[in-house]
Short mmCIF file of C-alpha atoms in Angstrom, two decimals:
data_model
loop_
_atom_site.label_atom_id
_atom_site.label_comp_id
_atom_site.label_asym_id
_atom_site.label_seq_id
_atom_site.Cartn_x
_atom_site.Cartn_y
_atom_site.Cartn_z
CA MET A 35 290.30 263.34 14.54
CA GLU A 36 288.19 260.80 12.84
CA SER A 37 285.53 259.02 15.52
CA ARG A 38 285.37 255.32 15.82
CA ILE A 39 281.84 253.82 15.37
CA GLN A 40 281.65 250.33 17.67
CA ARG A 41 279.64 247.96 15.80
CA SER A 42 278.15 244.44 17.13
CA GLY A 43 277.38 241.77 15.38
CA ARG A 44 278.32 240.14 11.83
CA THR A 45 279.90 242.52 9.90
CA GLY A 46 280.09 243.00 6.16
CA ARG A 47 277.19 241.84 3.33
CA PRO A 48 275.58 238.63 4.62
CA PRO A 49 276.09 235.52 2.48
CA ARG A 50 274.55 235.18 -0.53
CA LEU A 51 271.01 233.56 -0.36
CA SER A 52 270.42 230.73 -2.63
CA GLN A 53 268.37 227.56 -2.10
CA GLU A 54 271.69 225.46 -1.53
CA ALA A 55 272.91 228.08 1.05
CA ILE A 56 269.22 227.61 2.37
CA LEU A 57 269.07 223.81 2.82
CA VAL A 58 272.45 223.53 4.61
CA ALA A 59 271.63 226.15 7.16
CA ALA A 60 268.09 224.59 7.61
CA GLN A 61 269.96 220.94 7.94
CA ARG A 62 272.32 222.96 10.33
CA ILE A 63 269.39 223.73 12.53
CA LEU A 64 267.88 220.46 12.66
CA ASP A 65 271.08 218.78 13.56
CA THR A 66 271.57 221.19 16.35
CA GLU A 67 268.56 222.65 17.60
CA GLY A 68 265.66 219.64 16.55
CA PRO A 69 263.06 220.01 14.47
CA GLU A 70 260.87 221.89 16.55
CA ARG A 71 262.83 224.98 16.34
CA LEU A 72 263.15 224.98 12.02
CA SER A 73 260.92 227.74 11.35
CA MET A 74 261.71 230.23 8.27
CA ARG A 75 261.74 233.00 10.96
CA ARG A 76 264.61 231.21 12.81
CA LEU A 77 266.50 229.93 9.55
CA ALA A 78 266.45 233.80 8.34
CA ARG A 79 268.17 234.59 11.44
CA GLU A 80 270.97 231.74 10.75
CA MET A 81 271.32 233.33 7.57
CA SER A 82 271.57 236.71 8.77
CA SER A 83 268.37 237.72 6.62
CA THR A 84 264.30 238.06 6.43
CA ALA A 85 261.97 235.36 5.99
CA MET A 86 260.78 237.29 2.99
CA ALA A 87 263.90 237.03 1.30
CA LEU A 88 263.64 233.55 1.75
CA TYR A 89 260.44 232.83 -0.03
CA HIS A 90 261.92 233.97 -3.11
CA HIS A 91 263.98 230.66 -2.96
CA VAL A 92 261.24 228.37 -1.17
CA GLN A 93 257.97 228.44 -1.02
CA ASP A 94 257.09 227.74 2.90
CA LYS A 95 258.41 225.16 5.31
CA ASP A 96 256.72 222.35 4.17
CA GLU A 97 258.63 222.80 0.67
CA LEU A 98 261.97 223.06 2.62
CA LEU A 99 261.23 220.11 4.27
CA LEU A 100 260.43 217.94 0.92
CA LEU A 101 263.95 219.93 -0.37
CA LEU A 102 265.54 218.50 2.52
CA LEU A 103 264.58 215.04 1.99
CA ASP A 104 265.19 214.94 -1.41
CA ALA A 105 268.80 215.80 -0.78
CA HIS A 106 268.78 213.24 1.99
CA ALA A 107 267.81 210.82 -0.78
CA ARG A 108 270.16 211.66 -3.53
CA ARG A 109 272.78 210.61 -0.83
CA TYR A 110 271.49 207.53 0.24
CA PRO A 111 272.84 204.46 -1.24
CA ARG A 112 270.98 202.44 -3.73
CA PRO A 113 271.25 198.69 -2.91
CA GLU A 114 271.38 195.90 -5.27
CA LEU A 115 267.73 194.64 -5.21
CA PRO A 116 266.45 190.97 -5.90
CA SER A 117 265.39 189.91 -8.81
CA GLU A 118 262.73 188.01 -7.85
CA PRO A 119 258.99 189.94 -7.32
CA ARG A 120 257.98 189.06 -3.90
CA THR A 121 261.36 189.57 -2.45
CA ARG A 122 262.10 192.75 -4.30
CA LEU A 123 258.48 193.97 -3.10
CA LEU A 124 259.82 193.67 0.22
CA ALA A 125 263.28 194.59 -0.34
CA SER A 126 262.26 198.17 -2.09
CA ALA A 127 259.46 198.41 1.11
CA GLN A 128 261.88 198.42 3.47
CA VAL A 129 264.48 200.47 1.57
CA LEU A 130 261.21 203.08 1.67
CA HIS A 131 261.22 202.73 5.13
CA ASP A 132 265.00 203.00 6.10
CA LEU A 133 265.77 205.78 4.24
CA LEU A 134 262.44 207.87 5.92
CA ALA A 135 263.48 206.16 9.26
CA ASP A 136 266.92 207.92 8.49
CA CYS A 137 265.40 211.52 9.08
CA PRO A 138 264.59 212.17 12.64
CA TRP A 139 262.72 214.85 11.68
CA ILE A 140 260.47 212.92 8.95
CA VAL A 141 256.98 213.44 10.57
CA GLU A 142 257.11 216.81 9.55
CA VAL A 143 256.98 215.71 6.37
CA LEU A 144 254.56 212.69 6.62
CA SER A 145 251.24 214.50 6.63
CA PHE A 146 251.79 215.12 2.70
CA ASP A 147 250.51 211.82 2.46
CA ASP A 148 252.89 210.84 -0.19
CA PHE A 149 256.04 210.38 -1.45
CA VAL A 150 257.34 212.89 -3.98
CA SER A 151 260.98 213.21 -3.26
CA GLU A 152 261.94 213.01 -6.94
CA SER A 153 265.27 211.46 -5.99
CA ALA A 154 263.31 208.54 -4.27
CA LEU A 155 261.27 207.93 -7.15
CA TRP A 156 263.40 204.90 -7.70
CA ILE A 157 261.96 203.23 -4.66
CA VAL A 158 258.19 203.97 -5.61
CA GLU A 159 258.85 202.85 -9.32
CA ASN A 160 260.41 199.01 -7.66
CA ILE A 161 257.83 198.79 -5.28
CA VAL A 162 255.05 199.24 -8.32
CA ASP A 163 256.98 196.98 -10.65
CA ALA A 164 257.56 194.28 -8.16
CA ALA A 165 254.08 194.36 -7.39
CA VAL A 166 252.74 194.15 -11.47
CA GLU A 167 255.91 190.96 -11.58
CA CYS A 168 253.85 189.49 -8.72
CA GLY A 169 250.52 189.21 -10.76
CA MET A 170 248.90 192.72 -10.11
CA ASP A 171 247.54 195.44 -13.10
CA LEU A 172 248.96 198.38 -12.76
CA GLU A 173 246.14 200.21 -10.72
CA ASP A 174 246.22 197.45 -8.17
CA ALA A 175 250.03 197.90 -7.99
CA VAL A 176 249.45 201.30 -7.14
CA TYR A 177 247.10 200.33 -4.61
CA ALA A 178 249.55 197.91 -3.12
CA TYR A 179 252.10 200.81 -2.79
CA ARG A 180 249.80 203.61 -1.32
CA VAL A 181 248.76 200.45 1.45
CA ILE A 182 252.89 199.95 1.78
CA TRP A 183 253.06 204.09 2.26
CA HIS A 184 250.59 204.10 4.80
CA TYR A 185 251.80 201.60 7.13
CA THR A 186 255.32 202.54 7.05
CA THR A 187 254.67 206.19 7.52
CA GLY A 188 252.32 205.48 10.17
CA GLU A 189 254.33 203.39 11.79
CA LEU A 190 257.02 205.84 11.76
CA ALA A 191 255.10 208.93 12.91
CA ILE A 192 253.74 206.72 16.02
CA ARG A 193 257.08 205.57 16.82
CA VAL A 194 259.05 209.10 16.88
CA SER A 195 256.04 210.79 18.74
CA ARG A 196 256.59 207.84 21.24
CA GLU A 197 260.16 208.59 21.66
CA ARG A 198 259.24 212.54 21.76
CA VAL A 199 256.69 211.70 24.85
CA GLN A 200 259.06 208.93 26.75
CA ALA A 201 262.03 211.40 26.74
CA ARG A 202 260.19 214.14 28.14
CA ALA A 203 258.39 211.89 30.71
CA GLU A 204 258.94 211.81 34.39
CA ARG A 205 257.28 209.17 35.54
CA PRO A 206 256.19 205.55 34.12
CA GLU A 207 252.72 206.30 31.52
CA TYR A 208 249.48 206.31 33.38
CA ARG A 209 248.66 203.25 30.53
CA GLU A 210 251.02 201.07 32.08
CA HIS A 211 249.22 201.16 35.18
CA ALA A 212 246.38 201.30 34.16
CA LEU A 213 246.42 197.96 32.98
CA GLU A 214 247.76 196.49 35.28
CA PHE A 215 244.72 196.72 37.68
CA LEU A 216 242.04 196.09 35.13
CA ASP A 217 238.82 194.28 36.34
CA SER A 218 240.30 190.52 34.97
CA VAL A 219 236.65 189.79 34.53
CA ASP A 220 236.04 192.23 31.74
CA PHE A 221 239.29 192.66 30.70
CA PRO A 222 241.03 189.30 31.15
CA ARG A 223 243.79 189.89 28.34
CA LEU A 224 244.44 193.25 29.05
CA ASN A 225 244.83 192.66 32.77
CA ALA A 226 247.12 189.62 31.81
CA VAL A 227 249.31 192.06 29.75
CA GLY A 228 249.59 194.49 32.71
CA ARG A 229 252.82 196.44 33.01
CA ARG A 230 254.24 194.20 29.87
CA TRP A 231 251.89 196.16 27.21
CA ALA A 232 254.85 199.21 27.14
CA GLY A 233 257.32 196.91 26.15
CA LEU A 234 255.35 194.70 23.76
CA THR A 235 253.81 197.82 21.95
CA SER A 236 257.21 199.59 21.84
CA ARG A 237 259.16 196.75 19.95
CA ASP A 238 260.59 197.27 16.61
CA ASP A 239 258.14 194.87 14.79
CA HIS A 240 258.01 196.76 11.67
CA ARG A 241 259.81 193.99 9.24
CA ARG A 242 257.19 191.40 10.54
CA GLY A 243 254.04 193.76 9.94
CA LEU A 244 255.54 194.70 6.63
CA GLU A 245 255.93 190.99 5.44
CA ALA A 246 252.29 190.77 6.93
CA VAL A 247 250.88 193.66 5.09
CA VAL A 248 252.79 192.37 1.75
CA ALA A 249 251.40 188.34 2.13
CA GLY A 250 247.96 189.93 2.60
CA LEU A 251 248.02 191.68 -0.49
CA LEU A 252 249.15 189.55 -2.54
CA GLU A 253 246.53 187.28 -1.08
CA GLN A 254 243.53 189.59 -1.67
CA LYS A 255 244.81 189.30 -5.14
CA ALA A 256 244.94 186.12 -5.54
CA GLY A 257 241.54 185.74 -4.08
CA VAL A 258 240.38 188.20 -6.56
CA THR A 259 241.73 186.05 -9.26
CA THR A 260 240.72 183.22 -8.25
CA GLY A 261 236.97 184.13 -7.76
CA GLN A 262 236.78 186.29 -11.35
CA GLN A 263 238.06 182.45 -12.85
CA ALA A 264 235.51 180.89 -10.72
CA ARG A 265 232.92 183.30 -12.02
CA VAL A 266 233.87 182.94 -15.74
CA GLU A 267 233.69 179.29 -15.43
CA ARG A 268 230.29 179.31 -14.00
CA VAL A 269 229.20 181.58 -16.40
CA THR A 270 230.85 179.56 -19.06
CA ALA A 271 229.09 176.34 -17.36
CA ASP A 272 225.53 177.98 -17.35
CA ALA A 273 226.15 179.14 -21.13
CA VAL A 274 226.57 175.33 -22.22
CA HIS A 275 223.95 173.92 -20.17
CA ALA A 276 221.14 176.63 -21.92
CA CYS A 277 222.11 175.93 -25.37
CA PRO A 278 219.77 173.96 -27.17
CA CYS A 279 222.25 171.76 -29.11
CA CYS A 280 224.16 170.24 -25.91
#
């Protein structure tokens, strides 16, 4: 008589590994367990495989997150951007923010210090192009993009970190109470803010800040251009005055 062997767990061959299947499984973990639980080992268990097998398709967790961001960017709808350069610069920078903010795990990607998702390079192109149309040379336009990138990612990183801390907090932050009891002579402004500090610093002021950043970049460029023109005029005037035939 043939003996029967009881088997536990999944039966049959494990699913065929591919980069697409890995991304689907990784997104499932992000959606159901959160970014802090995503690791190559956890992903391998999800796929009934080994971490070493995954490395044949994805170099490491950093590349995995960038691939997930790229997939998200491909699905993100492209809005019709305005033609006026300054308005288009603001609109493109806002799209960059909104696309990144749409990923609750985005803080894990921000450490790469640049937006290298190929599917979202159209946003970078529009920011740089709009800056050039605003009168910047190409080098200054790239600088403008970098400033916008740093402002955007910094704002998102602080916001996400704050939300995580607040979700775990069982009592009000110490800083809220500490500001209220500061010496009004040494710290008159902070003492006046007091308990309102948390509410004021947690408001969504991204757009207001973005407009200030763009205005500052354009004003900085205008100031440089005006200064250069003034120097040219001074040099020209000095040359005329120095000319013996004038």
